[in-house]
Coordinates of C-alpha atoms in Angstrom, one line a residue:
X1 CA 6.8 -13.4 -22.2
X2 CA 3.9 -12.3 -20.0
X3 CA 3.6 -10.6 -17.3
X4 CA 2.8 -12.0 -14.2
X5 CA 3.7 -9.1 -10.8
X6 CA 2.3 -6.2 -11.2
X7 CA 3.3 -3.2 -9.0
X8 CA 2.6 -4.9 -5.9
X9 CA 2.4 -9.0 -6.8
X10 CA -0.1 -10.8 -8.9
X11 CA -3.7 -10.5 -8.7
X12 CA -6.4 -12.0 -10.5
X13 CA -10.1 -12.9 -10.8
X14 CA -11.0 -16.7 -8.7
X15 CA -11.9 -19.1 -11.2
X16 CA -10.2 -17.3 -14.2
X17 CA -6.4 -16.2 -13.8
X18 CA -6.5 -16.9 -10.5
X19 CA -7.1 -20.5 -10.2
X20 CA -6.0 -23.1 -7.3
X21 CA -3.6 -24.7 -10.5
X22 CA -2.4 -21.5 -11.1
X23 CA -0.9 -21.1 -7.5
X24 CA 0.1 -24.6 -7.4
X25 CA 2.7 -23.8 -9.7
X26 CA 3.2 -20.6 -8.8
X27 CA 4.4 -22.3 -5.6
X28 CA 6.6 -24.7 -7.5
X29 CA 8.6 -21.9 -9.9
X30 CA 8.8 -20.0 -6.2
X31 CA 10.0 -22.9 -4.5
X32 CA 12.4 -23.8 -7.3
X33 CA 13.6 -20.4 -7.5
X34 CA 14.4 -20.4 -3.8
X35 CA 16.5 -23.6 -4.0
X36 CA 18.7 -21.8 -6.8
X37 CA 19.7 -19.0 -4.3
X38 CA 18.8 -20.2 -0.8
X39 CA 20.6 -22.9 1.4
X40 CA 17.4 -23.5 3.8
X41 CA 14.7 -21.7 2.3
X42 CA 11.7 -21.3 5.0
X43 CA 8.5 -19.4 4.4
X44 CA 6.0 -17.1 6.5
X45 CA 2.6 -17.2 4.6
X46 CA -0.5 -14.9 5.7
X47 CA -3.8 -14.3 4.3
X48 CA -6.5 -11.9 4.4
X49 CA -10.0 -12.3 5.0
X50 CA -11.1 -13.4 1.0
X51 CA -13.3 -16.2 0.8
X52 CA -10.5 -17.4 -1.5
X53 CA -7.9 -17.2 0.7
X54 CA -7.6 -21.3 1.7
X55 CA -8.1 -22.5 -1.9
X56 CA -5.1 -20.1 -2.7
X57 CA -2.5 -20.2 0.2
X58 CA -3.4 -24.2 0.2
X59 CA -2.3 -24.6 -3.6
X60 CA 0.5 -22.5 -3.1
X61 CA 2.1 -24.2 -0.1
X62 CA 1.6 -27.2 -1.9
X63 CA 3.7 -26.5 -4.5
X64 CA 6.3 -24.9 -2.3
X65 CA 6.6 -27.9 -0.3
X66 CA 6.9 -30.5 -3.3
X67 CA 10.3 -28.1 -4.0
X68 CA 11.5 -29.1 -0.5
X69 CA 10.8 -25.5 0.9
X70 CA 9.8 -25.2 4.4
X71 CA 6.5 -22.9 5.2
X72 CA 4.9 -21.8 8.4
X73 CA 1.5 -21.2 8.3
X74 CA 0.4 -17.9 10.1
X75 CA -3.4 -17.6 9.3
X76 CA -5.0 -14.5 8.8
X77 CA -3.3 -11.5 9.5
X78 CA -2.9 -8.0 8.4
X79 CA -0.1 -7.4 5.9
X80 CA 2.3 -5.4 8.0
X81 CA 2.0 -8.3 10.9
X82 CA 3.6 -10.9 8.4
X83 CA 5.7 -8.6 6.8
X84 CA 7.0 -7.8 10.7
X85 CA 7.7 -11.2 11.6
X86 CA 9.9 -11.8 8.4
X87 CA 11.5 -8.7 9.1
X88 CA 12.3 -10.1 12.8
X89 CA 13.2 -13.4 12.7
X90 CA 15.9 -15.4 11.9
X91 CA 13.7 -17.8 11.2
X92 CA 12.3 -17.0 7.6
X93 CA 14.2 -16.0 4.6
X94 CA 11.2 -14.8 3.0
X95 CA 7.4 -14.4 3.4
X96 CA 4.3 -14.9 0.9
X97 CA 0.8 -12.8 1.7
X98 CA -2.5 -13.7 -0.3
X99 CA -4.2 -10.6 -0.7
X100 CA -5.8 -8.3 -3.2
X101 CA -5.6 -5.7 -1.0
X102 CA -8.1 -3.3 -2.1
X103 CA -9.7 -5.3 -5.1
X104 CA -13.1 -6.5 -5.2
X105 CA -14.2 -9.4 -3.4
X106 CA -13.5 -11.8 -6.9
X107 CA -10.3 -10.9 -6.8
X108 CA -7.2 -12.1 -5.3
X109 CA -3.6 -12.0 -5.2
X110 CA -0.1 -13.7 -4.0
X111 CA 2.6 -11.2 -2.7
X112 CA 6.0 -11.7 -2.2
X113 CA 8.6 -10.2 0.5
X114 CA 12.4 -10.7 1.1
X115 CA 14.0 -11.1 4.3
X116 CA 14.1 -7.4 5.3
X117 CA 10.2 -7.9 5.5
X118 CA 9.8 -5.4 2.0
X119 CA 8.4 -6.6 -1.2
X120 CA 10.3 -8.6 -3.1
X121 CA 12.4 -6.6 -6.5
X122 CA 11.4 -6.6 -9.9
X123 CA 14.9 -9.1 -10.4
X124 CA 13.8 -11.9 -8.1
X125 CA 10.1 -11.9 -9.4
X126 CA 11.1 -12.0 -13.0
X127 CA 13.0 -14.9 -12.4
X128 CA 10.0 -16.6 -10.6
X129 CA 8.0 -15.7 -13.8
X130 CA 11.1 -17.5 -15.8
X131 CA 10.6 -21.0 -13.6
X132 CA 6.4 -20.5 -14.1
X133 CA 7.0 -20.0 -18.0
X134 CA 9.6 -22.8 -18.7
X135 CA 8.0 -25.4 -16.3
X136 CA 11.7 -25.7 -15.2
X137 CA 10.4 -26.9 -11.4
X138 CA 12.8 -28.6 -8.7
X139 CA 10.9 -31.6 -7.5
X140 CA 11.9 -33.0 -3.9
X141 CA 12.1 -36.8 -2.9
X142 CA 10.4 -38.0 -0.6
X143 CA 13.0 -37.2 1.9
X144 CA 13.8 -33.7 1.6
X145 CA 9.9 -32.4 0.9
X146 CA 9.3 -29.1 3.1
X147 CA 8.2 -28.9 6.3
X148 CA 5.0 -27.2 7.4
X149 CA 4.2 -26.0 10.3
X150 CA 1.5 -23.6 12.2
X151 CA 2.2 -19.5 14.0
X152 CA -0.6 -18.3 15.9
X153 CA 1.5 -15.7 17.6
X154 CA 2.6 -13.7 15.1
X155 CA 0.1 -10.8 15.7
X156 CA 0.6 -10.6 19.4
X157 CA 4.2 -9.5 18.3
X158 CA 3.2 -7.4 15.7
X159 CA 1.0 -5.3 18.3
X160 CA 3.9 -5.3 21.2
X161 CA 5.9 -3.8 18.3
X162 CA 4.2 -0.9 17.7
X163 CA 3.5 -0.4 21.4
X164 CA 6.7 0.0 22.2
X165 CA 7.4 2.2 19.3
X166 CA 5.0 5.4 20.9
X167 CA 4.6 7.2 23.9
X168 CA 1.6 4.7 25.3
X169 CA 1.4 6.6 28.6
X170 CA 0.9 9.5 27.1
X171 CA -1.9 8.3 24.4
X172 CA -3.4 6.5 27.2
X173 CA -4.1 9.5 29.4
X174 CA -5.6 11.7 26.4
X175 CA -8.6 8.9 26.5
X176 CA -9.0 8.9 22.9
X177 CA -12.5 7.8 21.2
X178 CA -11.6 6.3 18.0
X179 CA -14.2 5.1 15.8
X180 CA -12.7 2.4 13.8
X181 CA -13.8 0.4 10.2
X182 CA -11.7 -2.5 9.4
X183 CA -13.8 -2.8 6.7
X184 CA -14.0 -6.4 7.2
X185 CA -10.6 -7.0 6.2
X186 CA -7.7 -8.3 7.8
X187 CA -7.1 -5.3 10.5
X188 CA -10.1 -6.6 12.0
X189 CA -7.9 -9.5 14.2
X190 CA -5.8 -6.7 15.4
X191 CA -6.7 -3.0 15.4
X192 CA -9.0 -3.4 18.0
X193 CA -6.8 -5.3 20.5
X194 CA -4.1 -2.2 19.5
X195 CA -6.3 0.6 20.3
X196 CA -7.4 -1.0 23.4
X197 CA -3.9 -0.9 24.6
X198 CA -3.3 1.9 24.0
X199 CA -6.5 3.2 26.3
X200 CA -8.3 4.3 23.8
X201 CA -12.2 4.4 23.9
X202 CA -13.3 2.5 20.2
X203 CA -16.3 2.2 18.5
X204 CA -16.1 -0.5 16.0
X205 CA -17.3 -0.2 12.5
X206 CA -17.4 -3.7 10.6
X207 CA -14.0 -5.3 12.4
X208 CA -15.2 -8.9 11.8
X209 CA -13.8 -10.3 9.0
X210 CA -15.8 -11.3 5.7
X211 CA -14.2 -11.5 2.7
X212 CA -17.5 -10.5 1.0
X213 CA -16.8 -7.0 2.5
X214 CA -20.4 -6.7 3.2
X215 CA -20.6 -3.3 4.1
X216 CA -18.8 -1.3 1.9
X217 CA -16.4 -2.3 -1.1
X218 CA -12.7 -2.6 0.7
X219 CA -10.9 0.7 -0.9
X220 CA -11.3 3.1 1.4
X221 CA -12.3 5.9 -0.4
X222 CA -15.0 8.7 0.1
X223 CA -18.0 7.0 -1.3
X224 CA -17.4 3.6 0.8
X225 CA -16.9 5.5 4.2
X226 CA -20.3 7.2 4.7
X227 CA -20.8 5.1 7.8
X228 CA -17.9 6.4 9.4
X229 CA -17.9 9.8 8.0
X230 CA -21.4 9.8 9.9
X231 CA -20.5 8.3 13.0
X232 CA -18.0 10.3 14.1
X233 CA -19.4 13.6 14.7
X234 CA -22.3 11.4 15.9
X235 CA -20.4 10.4 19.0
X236 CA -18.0 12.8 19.4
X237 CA -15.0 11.1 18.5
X238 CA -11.9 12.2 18.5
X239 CA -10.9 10.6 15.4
X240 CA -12.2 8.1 12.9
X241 CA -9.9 5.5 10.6
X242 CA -10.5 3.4 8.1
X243 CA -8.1 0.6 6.5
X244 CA -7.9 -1.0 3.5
X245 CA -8.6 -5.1 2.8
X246 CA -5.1 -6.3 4.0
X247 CA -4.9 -3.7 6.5
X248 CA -1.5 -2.0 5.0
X249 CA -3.5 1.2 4.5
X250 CA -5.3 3.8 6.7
X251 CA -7.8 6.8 6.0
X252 CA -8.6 9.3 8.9
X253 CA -11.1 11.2 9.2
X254 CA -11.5 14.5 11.7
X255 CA -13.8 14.9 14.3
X256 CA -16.4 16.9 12.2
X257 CA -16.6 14.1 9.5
X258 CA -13.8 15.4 7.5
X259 CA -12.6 13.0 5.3
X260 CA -8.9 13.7 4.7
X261 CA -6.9 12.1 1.7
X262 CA -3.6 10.4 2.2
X263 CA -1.4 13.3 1.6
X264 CA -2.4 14.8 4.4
X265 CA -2.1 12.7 7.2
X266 CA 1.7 11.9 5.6
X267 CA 2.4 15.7 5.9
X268 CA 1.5 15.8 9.5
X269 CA 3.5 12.9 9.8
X270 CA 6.3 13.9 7.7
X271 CA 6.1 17.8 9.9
X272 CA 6.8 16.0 13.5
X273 CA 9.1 13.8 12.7
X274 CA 11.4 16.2 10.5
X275 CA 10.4 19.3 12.7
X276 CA 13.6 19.0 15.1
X277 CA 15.4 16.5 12.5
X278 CA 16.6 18.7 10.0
X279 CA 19.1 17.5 6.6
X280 CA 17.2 14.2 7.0
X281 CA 15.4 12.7 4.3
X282 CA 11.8 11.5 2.8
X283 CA 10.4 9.7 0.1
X284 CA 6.9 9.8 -1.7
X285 CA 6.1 9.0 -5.1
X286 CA 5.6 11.4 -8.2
X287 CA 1.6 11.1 -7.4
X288 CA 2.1 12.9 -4.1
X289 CA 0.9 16.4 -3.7
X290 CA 2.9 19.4 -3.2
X291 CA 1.7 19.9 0.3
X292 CA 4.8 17.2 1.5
X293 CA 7.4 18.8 -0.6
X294 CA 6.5 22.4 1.4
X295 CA 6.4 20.6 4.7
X296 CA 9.8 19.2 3.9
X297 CA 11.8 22.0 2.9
X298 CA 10.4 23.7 5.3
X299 CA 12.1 21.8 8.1
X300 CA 15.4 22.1 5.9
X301 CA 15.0 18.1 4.9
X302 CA 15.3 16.5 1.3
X303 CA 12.2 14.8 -0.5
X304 CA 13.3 12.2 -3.4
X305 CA 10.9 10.9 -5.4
X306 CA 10.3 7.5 -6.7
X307 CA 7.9 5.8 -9.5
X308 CA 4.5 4.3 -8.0
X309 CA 4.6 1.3 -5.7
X310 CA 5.0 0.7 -2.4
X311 CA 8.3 -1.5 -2.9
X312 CA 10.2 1.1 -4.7
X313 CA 9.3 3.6 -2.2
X314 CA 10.6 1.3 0.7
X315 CA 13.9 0.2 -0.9
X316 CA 14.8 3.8 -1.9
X317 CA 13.9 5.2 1.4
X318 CA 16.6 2.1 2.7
X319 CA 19.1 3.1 0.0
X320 CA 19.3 6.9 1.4
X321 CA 18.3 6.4 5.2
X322 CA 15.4 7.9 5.0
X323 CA 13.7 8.7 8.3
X324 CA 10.1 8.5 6.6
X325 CA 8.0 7.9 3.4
X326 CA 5.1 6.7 2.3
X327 CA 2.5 7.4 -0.5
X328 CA -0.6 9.9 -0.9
X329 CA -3.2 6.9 -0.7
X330 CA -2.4 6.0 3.0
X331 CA 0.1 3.9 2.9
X332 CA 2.6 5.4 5.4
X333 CA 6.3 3.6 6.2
X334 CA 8.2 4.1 9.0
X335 CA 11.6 2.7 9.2
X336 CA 11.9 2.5 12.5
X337 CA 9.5 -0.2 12.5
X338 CA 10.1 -1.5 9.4
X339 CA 10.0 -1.1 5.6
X340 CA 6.5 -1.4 4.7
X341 CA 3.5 0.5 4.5
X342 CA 1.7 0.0 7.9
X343 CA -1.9 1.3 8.3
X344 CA -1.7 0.2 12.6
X345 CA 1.5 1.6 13.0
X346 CA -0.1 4.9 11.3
X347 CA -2.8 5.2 13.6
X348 CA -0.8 4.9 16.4
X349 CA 1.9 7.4 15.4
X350 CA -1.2 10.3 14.4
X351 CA -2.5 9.4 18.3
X352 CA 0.9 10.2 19.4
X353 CA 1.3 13.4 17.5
X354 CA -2.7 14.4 18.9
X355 CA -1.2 13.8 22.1
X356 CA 2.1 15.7 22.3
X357 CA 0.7 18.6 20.2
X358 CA -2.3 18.9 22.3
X359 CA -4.3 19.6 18.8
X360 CA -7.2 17.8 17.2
X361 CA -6.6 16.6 13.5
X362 CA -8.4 18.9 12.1
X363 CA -6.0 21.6 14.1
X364 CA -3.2 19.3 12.8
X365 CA -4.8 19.5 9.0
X366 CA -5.0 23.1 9.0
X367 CA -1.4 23.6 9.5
X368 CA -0.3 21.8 6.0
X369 CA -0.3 24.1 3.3
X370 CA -3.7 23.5 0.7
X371 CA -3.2 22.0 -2.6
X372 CA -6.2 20.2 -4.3
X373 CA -5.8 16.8 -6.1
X374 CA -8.1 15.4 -8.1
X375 CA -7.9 11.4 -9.4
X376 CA -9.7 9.3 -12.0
X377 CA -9.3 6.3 -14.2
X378 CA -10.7 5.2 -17.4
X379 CA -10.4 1.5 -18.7
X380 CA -7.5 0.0 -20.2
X381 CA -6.4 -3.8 -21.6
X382 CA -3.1 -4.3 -20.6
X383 CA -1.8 -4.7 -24.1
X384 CA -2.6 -1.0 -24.7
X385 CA -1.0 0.5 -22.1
X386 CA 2.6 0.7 -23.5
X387 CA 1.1 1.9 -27.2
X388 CA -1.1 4.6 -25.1
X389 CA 1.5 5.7 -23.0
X390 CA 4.0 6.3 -26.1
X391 CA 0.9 8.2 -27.9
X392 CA 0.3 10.7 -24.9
X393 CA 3.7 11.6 -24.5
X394 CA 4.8 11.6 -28.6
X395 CA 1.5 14.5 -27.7
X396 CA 2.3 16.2 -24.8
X397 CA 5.6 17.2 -25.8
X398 CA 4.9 19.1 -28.5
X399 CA 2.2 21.4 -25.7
X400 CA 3.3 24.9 -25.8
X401 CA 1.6 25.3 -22.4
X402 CA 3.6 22.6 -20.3
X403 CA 6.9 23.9 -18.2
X404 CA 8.1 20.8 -17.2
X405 CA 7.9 17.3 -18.2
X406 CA 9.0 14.8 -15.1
X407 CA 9.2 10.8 -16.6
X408 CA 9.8 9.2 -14.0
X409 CA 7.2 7.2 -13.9
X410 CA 4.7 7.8 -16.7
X411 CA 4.2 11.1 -17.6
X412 CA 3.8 14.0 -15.0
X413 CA 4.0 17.6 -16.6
X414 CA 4.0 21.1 -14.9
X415 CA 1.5 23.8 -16.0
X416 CA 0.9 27.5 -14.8
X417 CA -2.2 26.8 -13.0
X418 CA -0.8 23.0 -11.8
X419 CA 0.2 19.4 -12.7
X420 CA -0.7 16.3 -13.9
X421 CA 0.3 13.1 -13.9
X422 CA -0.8 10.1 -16.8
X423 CA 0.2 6.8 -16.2
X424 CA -1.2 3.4 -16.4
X425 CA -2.1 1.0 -13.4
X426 CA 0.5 -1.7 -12.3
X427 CA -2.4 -3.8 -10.8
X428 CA -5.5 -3.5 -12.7
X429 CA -6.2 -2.5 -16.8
X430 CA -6.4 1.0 -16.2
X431 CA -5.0 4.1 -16.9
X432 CA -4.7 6.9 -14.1
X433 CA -4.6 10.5 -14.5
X434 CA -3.6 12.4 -11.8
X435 CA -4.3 16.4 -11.3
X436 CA -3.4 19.3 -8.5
X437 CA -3.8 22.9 -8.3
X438 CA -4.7 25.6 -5.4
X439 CA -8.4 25.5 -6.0
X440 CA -10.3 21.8 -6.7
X441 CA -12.0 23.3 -9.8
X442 CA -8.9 23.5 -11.9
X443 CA -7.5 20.6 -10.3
X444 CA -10.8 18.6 -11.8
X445 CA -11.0 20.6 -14.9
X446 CA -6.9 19.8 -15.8
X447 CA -7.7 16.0 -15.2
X448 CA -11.3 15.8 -17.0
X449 CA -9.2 17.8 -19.8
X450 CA -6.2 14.7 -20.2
X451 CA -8.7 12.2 -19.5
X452 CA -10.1 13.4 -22.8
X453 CA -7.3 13.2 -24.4
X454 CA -6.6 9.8 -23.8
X455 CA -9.8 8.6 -24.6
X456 CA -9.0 10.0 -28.0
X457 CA -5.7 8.5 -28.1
X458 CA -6.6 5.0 -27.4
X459 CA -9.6 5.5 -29.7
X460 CA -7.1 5.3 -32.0
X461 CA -4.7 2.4 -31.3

């Protein structure tokens, strides 16, 4: 049977695998599912800024309702809102976002959440995928169709939330200039309203949304963030941030124009809130850099990790009562909020830590110890991704060189001079090959080096 979620729900191309039929009946194997195991099932749906995003969310309510599932429409809002007000109310018993997150602008996507507010398991979306494939659908009468309704309010609440969850006052009197890119995405309808609460100064960088992300592709990485890199120093910031298209996501950048990757803004984070917390626990997957492990063990705390995905990071950070996690690509989680990566909730928390410590970001940086990473990706077709990743590790285990081989999710093997990690994407037809080592040379120079050798592999398959 094919394979509809990927690591973090389904995502397609409008007008070929992504098609208002397609989530018509996605709707309908949801909806039926829901009726199996639910005795009232009620739905929060959320979108983010695509062009796409009615066509979608319309099909797919449609189909829900025809199973007799209630929905509440919330509009646009950033992922971490909806996924808040599932997580808070008794109201829902689940929660649907359209979203491609990061994707290009032809993309998009339909993501799932439990109760709790976190993605929903593996289990519960193979068993959608088992209702879509067998055209098994529950079909309401005319009586017992689903209700719909409208939210408006659900990012007011979402905002309050993480206002109360900081120190405001003391953010507030630090008068922080924050230059902000929403990238046109989602956090555009309320990262602005957040910041302004909490007395910052903000310069806005693209926070209107357009699902065309006019001014820079929506993954916020290096080579999109130029503006921001730029602007900062230009006006003296304190702090620049940049999130991704659904807003679950945030990059920081210090007030020279550093741009900083995601592992180190999650081992500031990780240092204050397990500095006076010791024997607590953290989780990060395999792709994370070393830097979080020393900050950890440092503060006499326990890091587990987990295979790639923000889902499995969240449910095994509930599983041990973990007191934080995240992963190296921003996407930081914070239980006492709730289980979900939450780029607002991020920003706030970093201001926070500014504020108490009394040190810029940079200062902040400087205190993590330096590893170097080094990412790329070369083009995969889904079909080839299993046969690949059999072919590089029947290879890599016959390597003199390696010290340790970690599978937990691909293949992640321990050199002298470092590690890498091969594995193939769970949302795109890609493989990704992961490197670190003290100096960014070798780190490049292990990845170019595997990158190689999977080009030869699947040359061959």
């Amino acid at each position: 049977m094919t394979q509809l979620f990927g690591t973090n729900g389904i995502r397609g191309i409008i007008g070929e695998d992504m098609s208002s039929g397609f989530a018509h009946d996605i709707g309908r194997a949801w909806g039926s599912y829901l009726q199996k195991t639910q005795s009232s099932p009620h739905l929060a749906i959320a979108t983010d800024a695509r062009l796409s995003n009615q066509m979608i969310k319309s099909a797919l309510i449609s189909g829900l309702l025809s199973t007799g599932v209630d929905v509440t429409d919330c509009g646009l809002a950033p992922t971490p809102a909806l996924q808040y007000a599932v997580h808070t109310s008794d109201e829902f018993s689940g929660g649907i976002i359209i979203t491609a997150s990061h994707n290009p602008p032809e993309f998009n996507g339909i993501k799932g959440v439990d109760e709790s507010g976190t993605e929903l398991t593996k289990t519960t979306e193979e068993e959608i995928e088992k209702h879509y494939f067998s055209k098994d659908f529950h079909t309401a009468d005319w009586k017992s169709l689903g209700k719909y309704c409208i939210n408006s309010s659900i990012i007011d609440r979402y905002i309050d939330a993480i206002i109360e969850s900081v120190d405001v006052d003391l953010i507030a009197k630090q008068k922080f200039h924050v230059v902000l890119d929403c990238g046109n995405g989602a956090g555009s309808v309320a990262t602005p309203a957040l910041l302004k609460k909490l007395g910052c100064k903000v310069t806005e960088l693209n926070c209107i949304a357009d699902g065309t992300f006019p001014a820079h592709p929506s993954e916020p990485l290096p080579e999109n963030l130029s503006e921001l890199i730029e602007t900062v120093p230009k006006v003296k910031a304190d702090v620049g941030v940049a999130q991704d298209g659904d807003a679950d996501r945030a990059i920081f950048v210090d007030h020279t124009g550093t741009y900083l990757w995601g592992d180190k803004t999650l081992s500031v984070v990780a240092e204050y809130l397990t500095k006076d917390s010791p024997n607590q626990t953290v989780a990060t997957p395999v792709t994370t850099s070393s830097c979080l492990a020393d900050v950890v063990a440092a503060n006499n705390c326990t890091l587990i990790t987990t295979k790639v995905g923000s889902p499995i990071v969240a449910r095994e950070m509930i599983k041990h009562k973990c007191i934080f996690g995240g992963e190296e690509n921003g996407g930081l989680i914070f239980p006492s909020l709730h289980y979900c990566r939450d780029s607002a909730m991020s920003i706030a928390v970093l201001l926070e830590i500014m504020a108490k410590s009394q040190k810029s970001l940079k200062d902040l940086v400087l205190q993590i110890p330096v590893y170097e990473m080094f990412k790329t990706k070369m083009p995969c077709p889904n079909e080839k991704k299993r046969p690949l990743m059999d072919a590089v590790k029947k290879q890599l285990k016959t390597d003199p060189s390696i010290i340790r081989i970690d599978e937990t999710d691909g293949i992640k093997f321990y050199l002298e001079t470092g590690w890498v990690l091969m594995r193939p994407s769970g949302t795109e037809p890609l493989f990704r090959i992961y490197s670190e080592a003290k100096d960014a040379r070798t780190a490049k120079d292990l990845a170019r080096a595997y990158q190689s050798l999977a080009s030869d592999l699947i040359s061959q398959l």
